C-alpha atoms as a PDB file:
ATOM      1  CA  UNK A   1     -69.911 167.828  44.048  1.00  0.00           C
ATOM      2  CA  UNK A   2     -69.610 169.961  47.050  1.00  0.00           C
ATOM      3  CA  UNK A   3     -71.615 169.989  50.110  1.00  0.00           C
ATOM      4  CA  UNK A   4     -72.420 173.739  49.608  1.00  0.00           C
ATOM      5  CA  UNK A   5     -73.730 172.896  46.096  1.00  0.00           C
ATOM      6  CA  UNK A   6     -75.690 169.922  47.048  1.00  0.00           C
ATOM      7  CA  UNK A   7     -77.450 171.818  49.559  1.00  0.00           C
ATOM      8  CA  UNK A   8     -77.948 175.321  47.639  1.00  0.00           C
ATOM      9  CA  UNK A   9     -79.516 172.376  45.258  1.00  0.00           C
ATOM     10  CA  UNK A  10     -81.878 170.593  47.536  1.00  0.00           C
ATOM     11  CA  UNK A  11     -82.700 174.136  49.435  1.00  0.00           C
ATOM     12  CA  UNK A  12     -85.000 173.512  52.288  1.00  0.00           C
ATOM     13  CA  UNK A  13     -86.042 170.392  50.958  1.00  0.00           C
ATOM     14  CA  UNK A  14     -87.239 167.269  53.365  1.00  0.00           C
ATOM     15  CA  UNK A  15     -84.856 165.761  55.974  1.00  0.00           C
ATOM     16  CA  UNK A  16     -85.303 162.621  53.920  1.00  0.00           C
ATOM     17  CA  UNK A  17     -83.926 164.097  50.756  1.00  0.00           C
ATOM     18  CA  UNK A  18     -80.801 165.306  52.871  1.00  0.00           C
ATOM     19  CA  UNK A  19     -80.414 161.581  53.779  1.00  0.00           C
ATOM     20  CA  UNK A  20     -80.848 160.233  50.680  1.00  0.00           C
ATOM     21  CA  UNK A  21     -78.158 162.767  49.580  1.00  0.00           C
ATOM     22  CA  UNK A  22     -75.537 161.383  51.955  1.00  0.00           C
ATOM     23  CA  UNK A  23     -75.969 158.486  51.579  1.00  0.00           C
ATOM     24  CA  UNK A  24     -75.247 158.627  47.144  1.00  0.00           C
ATOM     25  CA  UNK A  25     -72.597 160.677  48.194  1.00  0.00           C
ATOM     26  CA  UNK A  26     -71.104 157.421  51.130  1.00  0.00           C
ATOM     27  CA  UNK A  27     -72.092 155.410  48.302  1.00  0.00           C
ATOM     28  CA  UNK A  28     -69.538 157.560  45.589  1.00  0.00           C
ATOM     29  CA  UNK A  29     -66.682 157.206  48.351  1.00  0.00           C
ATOM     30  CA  UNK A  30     -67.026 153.470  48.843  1.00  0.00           C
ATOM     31  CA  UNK A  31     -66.797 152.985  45.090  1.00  0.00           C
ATOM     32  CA  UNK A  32     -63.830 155.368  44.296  1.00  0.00           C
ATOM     33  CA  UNK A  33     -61.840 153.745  47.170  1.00  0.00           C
ATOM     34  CA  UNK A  34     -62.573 150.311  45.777  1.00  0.00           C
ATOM     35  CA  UNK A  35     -61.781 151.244  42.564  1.00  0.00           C
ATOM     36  CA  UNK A  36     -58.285 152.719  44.700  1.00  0.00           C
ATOM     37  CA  UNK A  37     -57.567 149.512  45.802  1.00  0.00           C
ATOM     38  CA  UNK A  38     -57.920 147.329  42.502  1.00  0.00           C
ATOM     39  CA  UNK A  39     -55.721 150.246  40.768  1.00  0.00           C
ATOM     40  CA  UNK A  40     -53.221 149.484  43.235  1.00  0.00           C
ATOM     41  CA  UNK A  41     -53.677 145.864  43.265  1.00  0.00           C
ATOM     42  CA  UNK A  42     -53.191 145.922  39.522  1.00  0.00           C
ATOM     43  CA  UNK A  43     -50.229 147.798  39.740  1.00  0.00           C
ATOM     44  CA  UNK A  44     -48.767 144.819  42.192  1.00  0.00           C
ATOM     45  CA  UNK A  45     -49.679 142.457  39.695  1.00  0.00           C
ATOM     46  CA  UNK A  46     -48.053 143.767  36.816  1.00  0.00           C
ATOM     47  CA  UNK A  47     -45.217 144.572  38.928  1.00  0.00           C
ATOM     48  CA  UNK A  48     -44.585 140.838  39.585  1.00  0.00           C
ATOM     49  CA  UNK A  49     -45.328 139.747  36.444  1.00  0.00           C
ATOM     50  CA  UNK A  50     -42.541 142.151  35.156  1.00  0.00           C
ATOM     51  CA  UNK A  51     -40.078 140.349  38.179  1.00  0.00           C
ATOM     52  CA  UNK A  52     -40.615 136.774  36.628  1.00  0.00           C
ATOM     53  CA  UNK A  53     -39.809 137.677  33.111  1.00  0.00           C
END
């Protein structure tokens, strides 16, 4: 979601709604780089398996 969305959604809702917002959205970014770095480490992996065979 976009940040023009999000806040077209919330409106002029609470400051603590806004925070609570960015902080699911943090939250999103931390997960989809983790899930970055396993994809990559994965790829490593089955690269060196491949090497050994």
């Amino acid at each position: 979601m976009n940040e023009f969305s999000l806040s077209s959604w919330i409106g002029s809702g609470s400051e603590g709604a806004h925070v609570e917002i960015d902080q699911i959205a943090k939250g999103s970014n931390s997960w989809s780089a983790l899930a970055s770095q396993l994809k990559e480490l994965a790829q490593l992996e089955m690269a060196s398996l491949e090497g050994q065979s």
